[in-house]
Coordinates of C-alpha atoms and ligand atoms in Angstrom, one line a residue:
V7 CA -30.6 13.9 26.3
L8 CA -29.4 10.4 26.9
D9 CA -26.4 10.3 29.2
P10 CA -25.5 7.8 31.9
S11 CA -24.0 10.5 34.2
P12 CA -26.3 12.0 36.8
Q13 CA -24.2 15.2 36.3
A14 CA -24.6 15.2 32.5
P15 CA -23.5 18.7 31.4
A16 CA -26.5 18.9 29.0
A17 CA -29.1 17.8 31.6
P18 CA -29.7 21.3 33.0
V19 CA -30.8 22.6 29.6
A20 CA -32.7 19.5 28.5
D21 CA -36.4 18.9 28.8
V22 CA -35.8 15.2 29.6
H23 CA -32.6 13.5 30.9
I24 CA -32.7 9.8 30.2
R25 CA -30.1 8.2 32.4
A26 CA -28.9 5.2 30.6
S27 CA -25.8 4.0 28.9
F28 CA -25.2 5.2 25.3
D29 CA -26.0 1.7 23.9
S30 CA -29.0 0.9 26.2
A31 CA -31.8 -0.3 24.0
D32 CA -34.4 1.0 26.4
G33 CA -32.7 4.3 26.7
L34 CA -32.4 4.7 22.9
A35 CA -36.1 3.7 22.5
E36 CA -37.1 6.4 25.1
L37 CA -34.9 8.9 23.3
A38 CA -36.6 8.1 20.0
R39 CA -40.0 8.3 21.6
T40 CA -39.5 11.7 23.2
S41 CA -37.6 13.4 20.3
D42 CA -38.5 14.8 16.9
V43 CA -34.9 14.5 15.6
V44 CA -31.9 13.0 17.2
T45 CA -28.2 14.0 17.1
F46 CA -25.1 13.0 19.0
E47 CA -22.4 15.0 20.7
V48 CA -20.1 12.1 21.4
E49 CA -18.9 10.0 18.5
H50 CA -17.9 7.0 20.6
T51 CA -21.4 5.6 20.7
A52 CA -22.2 2.4 18.9
P53 CA -23.6 3.0 15.4
D54 CA -26.0 0.2 16.1
G55 CA -27.7 2.6 18.6
A56 CA -27.9 5.3 16.1
R57 CA -29.4 2.8 13.6
Q58 CA -31.9 1.7 16.1
V59 CA -33.1 5.2 16.7
E60 CA -33.0 5.9 12.9
L61 CA -35.8 3.3 12.5
R62 CA -38.1 5.6 14.3
R63 CA -36.7 9.1 14.0
P64 CA -34.4 11.1 11.8
V65 CA -30.8 10.9 13.1
R66 CA -28.7 13.7 11.9
P67 CA -25.9 13.4 11.0
S68 CA -26.9 9.9 9.9
S69 CA -25.7 6.6 11.5
A70 CA -23.8 6.1 8.2
T71 CA -21.9 9.4 8.7
L72 CA -21.3 8.5 12.3
A73 CA -20.0 5.0 11.3
A74 CA -17.6 6.5 8.7
C75 CA -16.1 9.1 11.1
Q76 CA -16.0 7.3 14.4
H77 CA -13.6 4.6 13.3
R78 CA -10.2 5.6 12.2
L79 CA -9.8 2.9 9.6
R80 CA -13.2 3.5 8.1
E81 CA -12.5 7.2 8.1
K82 CA -9.1 6.7 6.4
R83 CA -10.7 4.4 3.8
F84 CA -13.4 6.9 3.2
L85 CA -10.9 9.8 2.7
R86 CA -8.7 7.6 0.4
D87 CA -11.6 6.3 -1.6
H88 CA -12.8 9.8 -2.3
G89 CA -9.4 11.0 -3.2
F90 CA -8.9 13.4 -0.3
P91 CA -5.2 13.9 0.6
V92 CA -4.1 12.2 3.8
A93 CA -0.8 11.2 5.4
P94 CA 0.6 7.9 4.2
W95 CA -1.1 5.2 6.4
H96 CA -1.5 1.5 6.7
E97 CA -3.4 -0.9 9.0
A98 CA -1.9 -3.7 11.0
D99 CA -3.5 -6.6 12.8
S100 CA -0.4 -8.1 14.4
A101 CA 3.1 -7.0 15.6
A102 CA 4.6 -8.5 12.4
A103 CA 2.2 -6.6 10.2
L104 CA 3.0 -3.4 12.2
D105 CA 6.7 -3.8 11.3
A106 CA 5.9 -4.1 7.6
A107 CA 3.4 -1.3 7.7
A108 CA 5.9 1.0 9.4
R109 CA 8.4 0.4 6.6
S110 CA 5.8 1.3 4.1
V111 CA 4.6 4.5 5.7
G112 CA 8.1 5.7 6.7
W113 CA 9.7 7.1 9.8
P114 CA 8.8 8.7 12.2
C115 CA 5.3 7.3 12.5
V116 CA 2.3 7.3 14.8
V117 CA 0.4 4.2 15.8
K118 CA -3.2 4.7 16.8
I119 CA -6.1 2.6 18.1
P120 CA -8.9 2.2 15.6
F121 CA -11.7 3.3 17.9
A122 CA -12.5 5.5 20.9
G123 CA -9.2 7.5 21.0
Y124 CA -9.5 11.2 21.7
D125 CA -7.4 14.1 22.9
G126 CA -4.3 12.3 21.8
R127 CA -5.2 9.2 23.9
G128 CA -4.7 5.9 22.3
Q129 CA -1.7 6.8 20.2
V130 CA 2.0 6.3 20.4
R131 CA 4.7 8.0 18.3
C132 CA 7.5 5.8 17.1
A133 CA 10.9 7.1 15.9
T134 CA 12.6 3.8 15.2
P135 CA 11.7 0.1 14.6
G136 CA 12.6 -0.6 18.2
D137 CA 9.6 1.5 19.4
L138 CA 7.0 -0.5 17.5
A139 CA 6.9 -3.5 20.0
A140 CA 6.2 -1.1 22.9
A141 CA 3.5 0.7 20.9
A142 CA 1.8 -2.6 20.0
A143 CA 2.0 -3.8 23.6
A144 CA 0.6 -0.5 24.9
L145 CA -2.3 -0.3 22.4
G146 CA -3.1 -3.9 21.8
F147 CA -5.0 -5.4 18.9
D148 CA -8.1 -6.3 20.8
R149 CA -10.1 -3.4 19.4
G150 CA -9.2 -4.4 15.8
P151 CA -6.3 -3.5 13.5
L152 CA -4.1 -0.6 14.6
V153 CA -3.7 2.4 12.2
I154 CA -0.1 3.5 11.5
E155 CA 0.6 6.7 9.8
R156 CA 3.6 8.8 8.9
H157 CA 4.3 11.5 11.5
I158 CA 3.8 14.7 9.4
P159 CA 6.3 17.6 10.0
F160 CA 3.5 20.1 9.6
V161 CA 4.2 23.9 9.7
A162 CA 0.7 24.4 11.3
E163 CA -2.5 22.6 12.0
L164 CA -5.7 24.0 10.6
A165 CA -9.3 23.3 11.2
V166 CA -12.5 24.2 9.3
I167 CA -16.1 23.9 10.6
V168 CA -18.6 23.4 7.8
A169 CA -22.3 23.2 8.2
R170 CA -24.6 21.5 5.7
G171 CA -28.4 21.7 5.8
L172 CA -31.1 19.2 4.9
D173 CA -31.3 20.7 1.4
G174 CA -27.5 20.5 0.9
E175 CA -27.0 24.2 1.6
R176 CA -23.5 24.8 2.9
R177 CA -22.0 27.4 5.2
T178 CA -18.4 27.4 6.2
Y179 CA -16.6 29.2 9.1
S180 CA -13.2 30.8 8.8
V181 CA -10.2 28.5 8.6
V182 CA -8.5 28.6 12.0
K183 CA -5.1 27.6 13.3
T184 CA -5.1 25.0 16.1
V185 CA -2.3 24.1 18.4
H186 CA -2.1 20.7 20.2
D187 CA 0.0 19.8 23.1
D188 CA 0.8 16.1 23.3
G189 CA -2.3 15.4 21.2
I190 CA -4.8 17.6 23.0
L191 CA -6.1 20.8 21.6
V192 CA -4.9 23.8 23.6
E193 CA -5.3 26.9 21.5
V194 CA -7.2 28.1 18.5
A195 CA -6.7 31.4 16.6
A196 CA -9.2 32.7 14.1
P197 CA -8.7 33.5 11.3
A198 CA -5.6 31.4 10.6
A199 CA -2.8 33.6 9.4
V200 CA -2.2 31.7 6.1
P201 CA -2.2 32.9 2.5
Q202 CA -5.7 33.2 0.9
A203 CA -4.9 30.3 -1.5
I204 CA -4.3 28.0 1.4
A205 CA -7.4 29.1 3.3
E206 CA -9.3 28.5 0.1
R207 CA -7.9 25.0 -0.3
A208 CA -8.8 24.1 3.2
R209 CA -12.3 25.5 2.7
V210 CA -12.9 23.5 -0.5
L211 CA -11.6 20.4 1.1
A212 CA -14.0 20.7 4.1
E213 CA -17.0 21.4 1.9
S214 CA -16.2 18.6 -0.5
I215 CA -15.9 16.2 2.5
A216 CA -19.2 17.4 3.9
G217 CA -20.8 16.7 0.5
A218 CA -19.2 13.2 0.2
L219 CA -20.5 12.3 3.6
D220 CA -23.9 13.6 2.8
L221 CA -23.7 15.4 6.0
V222 CA -26.5 17.1 7.8
G223 CA -25.2 19.1 10.7
V224 CA -21.8 20.5 11.4
L225 CA -18.5 18.8 10.7
A226 CA -15.0 19.7 11.9
V227 CA -12.2 18.9 9.5
E228 CA -8.7 18.8 11.1
M229 CA -5.8 19.4 8.7
F230 CA -2.0 19.5 8.5
L231 CA -0.4 22.4 6.5
L232 CA 2.9 21.3 5.0
E233 CA 5.8 23.6 4.2
R234 CA 5.1 23.8 0.5
G235 CA 1.4 24.7 1.0
E236 CA 0.1 21.2 0.7
V237 CA -2.9 20.5 3.0
L238 CA -3.6 17.0 4.3
V239 CA -6.7 15.9 6.1
N240 CA -6.0 14.5 9.6
E241 CA -9.4 13.8 11.2
L242 CA -13.1 14.4 10.9
A243 CA -15.7 15.1 13.7
P244 CA -19.3 15.2 12.6
R245 CA -20.5 17.4 15.5
P246 CA -19.7 20.8 17.1
H247 CA -16.0 20.7 17.8
N248 CA -13.5 22.3 20.2
S249 CA -11.9 24.1 17.3
G250 CA -15.2 25.9 16.7
H251 CA -16.0 27.0 20.3
Y252 CA -14.7 30.5 19.5
T253 CA -17.8 30.9 17.2
I254 CA -20.0 31.4 20.3
N255 CA -18.4 34.9 20.8
A256 CA -17.0 35.7 17.4
C257 CA -19.7 34.8 14.9
S258 CA -23.4 35.7 14.7
T259 CA -24.3 32.0 14.5
S260 CA -22.4 29.7 16.8
Q261 CA -21.5 26.2 15.6
F262 CA -24.0 24.9 18.2
E263 CA -26.9 27.0 16.9
Q264 CA -25.8 26.1 13.4
H265 CA -25.9 22.4 14.2
V266 CA -29.4 22.6 15.6
R267 CA -30.6 24.7 12.6
A268 CA -29.1 22.1 10.2
I269 CA -30.6 19.0 11.9
C270 CA -34.0 20.7 12.3
G271 CA -34.1 21.5 8.6
L272 CA -34.0 25.3 9.3
P273 CA -32.1 27.8 7.1
L274 CA -28.4 28.1 8.1
G275 CA -27.1 31.2 9.8
E276 CA -24.3 33.6 8.9
T277 CA -20.8 32.2 9.5
T278 CA -18.8 35.4 9.0
L279 CA -16.1 36.0 11.6
L280 CA -17.2 39.3 13.1
R281 CA -13.9 39.9 15.0
P282 CA -10.6 38.1 15.1
A283 CA -10.7 35.7 18.1
A284 CA -8.7 33.1 20.0
M285 CA -9.6 30.3 22.3
V286 CA -7.5 28.7 25.1
N287 CA -8.7 25.5 26.7
L288 CA -8.9 25.1 30.5
L289 CA -7.5 21.7 31.3
G290 CA -7.6 20.0 34.7
D291 CA -4.2 19.8 36.5
R292 CA -5.2 17.6 39.4
R293 CA -7.6 14.9 40.4
G294 CA -10.5 15.4 42.8
P295 CA -13.0 18.1 43.6
A296 CA -11.7 21.6 42.7
R297 CA -12.9 25.1 42.5
L298 CA -11.9 27.6 39.8
T299 CA -10.1 30.7 41.1
G300 CA -8.9 33.8 39.3
V301 CA -12.1 34.5 37.5
E302 CA -12.1 38.2 38.4
Q303 CA -8.7 38.7 37.1
A304 CA -9.4 36.7 33.9
L305 CA -12.5 38.8 33.2
S306 CA -10.7 42.1 33.9
D307 CA -10.1 42.2 30.1
P308 CA -13.6 43.0 28.7
Q309 CA -12.8 41.2 25.5
V310 CA -12.5 37.9 27.3
S311 CA -15.4 35.4 27.9
L312 CA -15.2 32.4 30.2
H313 CA -17.1 29.1 29.4
L314 CA -17.3 26.3 32.0
Y315 CA -18.8 22.9 31.1
G316 CA -20.0 22.0 34.6
K317 CA -18.1 18.7 34.6
A318 CA -18.4 17.3 38.1
E319 CA -14.9 15.9 38.3
V320 CA -11.5 17.4 37.6
W321 CA -8.7 15.2 36.4
P322 CA -5.3 16.0 34.8
R323 CA -5.7 17.3 31.2
R324 CA -9.5 16.9 31.2
K325 CA -11.2 19.6 29.2
L326 CA -13.2 21.6 31.8
G327 CA -13.9 24.9 30.0
H328 CA -12.3 27.5 27.8
V329 CA -11.7 31.2 27.4
T330 CA -12.3 33.1 24.2
A331 CA -10.9 36.5 23.6
L332 CA -11.7 38.9 20.8
G333 CA -8.9 41.1 19.6
D334 CA -7.6 43.5 16.9
G335 CA -6.1 40.5 15.1
P336 CA -5.6 36.8 15.9
D337 CA -2.3 37.4 17.7
D338 CA -3.8 40.1 19.9
A339 CA -6.8 37.9 20.7
L340 CA -4.5 35.0 21.5
A341 CA -2.4 37.1 23.9
R342 CA -5.5 38.2 25.7
A343 CA -6.9 34.6 25.9
R344 CA -3.6 33.3 27.2
R345 CA -3.4 36.0 29.8
A346 CA -6.9 35.2 31.0
A347 CA -6.3 31.4 31.1
A348 CA -3.0 32.0 33.0
A349 CA -5.0 33.8 35.7
L350 CA -7.3 30.8 36.2
R351 CA -6.4 27.9 38.6
W352 CA -8.2 24.8 39.9
E353 CA -7.8 24.9 43.7
P354 CA -8.5 21.7 45.6
L355 CA -11.7 21.9 47.5
A356 CA -11.5 21.1 51.2
A357 CA -13.6 18.0 52.1
S358 CA -16.0 20.1 54.2
A359 CA -16.6 22.5 51.3
R360 CA -17.6 19.8 48.9
P361 CA -21.2 20.1 47.6
Ligands
ADP13 N1 0.4 11.7 11.6 C1 0.6 12.7 12.4 N2 1.6 13.6 12.2 C2 1.8 14.6 13.0 N3 1.1 14.9 14.1 C3 0.1 14.0 14.4 C4 -0.2 12.9 13.6 N4 -1.3 12.3 14.1 C5 -1.6 12.9 15.2 N5 -0.8 14.0 15.4 C6 -0.9 15.0 16.5 O1 -1.8 14.5 17.5 C7 -3.0 15.3 17.5 C8 -4.2 14.4 17.8 O2 -4.3 13.3 16.9 P1 -5.6 12.9 16.2 O3 -5.3 11.9 15.2 O4 -6.3 14.1 15.7 O5 -6.4 12.2 17.3 P2 -7.5 12.7 18.4 O6 -8.7 11.8 18.1 O7 -6.9 12.3 19.7 O8 -7.7 14.1 18.2 C9 -3.1 15.9 16.2 O9 -3.9 17.1 16.2 C10 -1.6 16.3 15.9 O10 -1.2 17.4 16.7
MG14 MG1 -8.0 15.1 16.4

């Protein structure tokens, strides 16, 4: 793995940890030298780096797929050019252009930075024309044009993880329901309690997008479900995604194993949902060293599993782990996962107890 952090979560399971920045030419050369095939877990790496590695080793998904998905404008253009349904959107490279763009997409709207936003960071919701100036000031145009899109009054958010192998074989996981709080994913329920026709529409969309991207690996497609059954594509992530973490416990092939199978050119595994499941994220609620308490209580439900990412630092709303619960149905699973998550707390660690 290439990761600048000495506490890289992947380092303990990697053969070699190359400590260099994601765009370090030396680090990338070393990564290419020591690997048979290269993939990425973070999209906010420079596509130039992926292209550099690609000269020596297969990068899967490809640098072209990475480039299309990591930049909101390129992603929107890709979706539009292939005829996939998206919220009305526009780009704007100045405050004046933002005013005009807002009029064309309609109110309320959301203004987003074009690059490196995640977990709802880098976006501002605007209800009236008066909000636009503050959004422009907060986000700035220094990263390139801002993306402005209509705020969609969705009835639910859905997500689909699709895997595509080297030979184009596709396997798709259940359509799940996701819940975001202020832009950050907090809960997932699998399967999504939606009519079969809607689940089918979401599945076909995800598989078509994977094909259009010429994807090798797994792809998460985030969607908005509208009142009349229409499904719009919100965002793409060409990697294992938070909305698919439940697959570790609820499917015979997790999204992580599936990704590795796909990029190594191995046959894909079964994606059937073996039991209804739900996932609740564990977010940091303070800054500084902290210790997780309540584990015994959380695990007193035998259908609950706890996953911690080993991130060295806690900060407010940082994703630090998740709980998955299996259940008799998605609602039962969700109730169990919520109960377990509610029992868990980050307690500040006294200075003397710090490792
Ligand atoms: N146009 C929109 N209409 C309604 N909700 C939105 C819109 N854009 C973003 N959101 C909300 O914010 C969340 C995060 O936005 P998203 O564009 O997926 O960015 P991120 O990269 O932070 O995940 C979405 O899952 C959704 O809940
Ligand atoms: Mg998103």
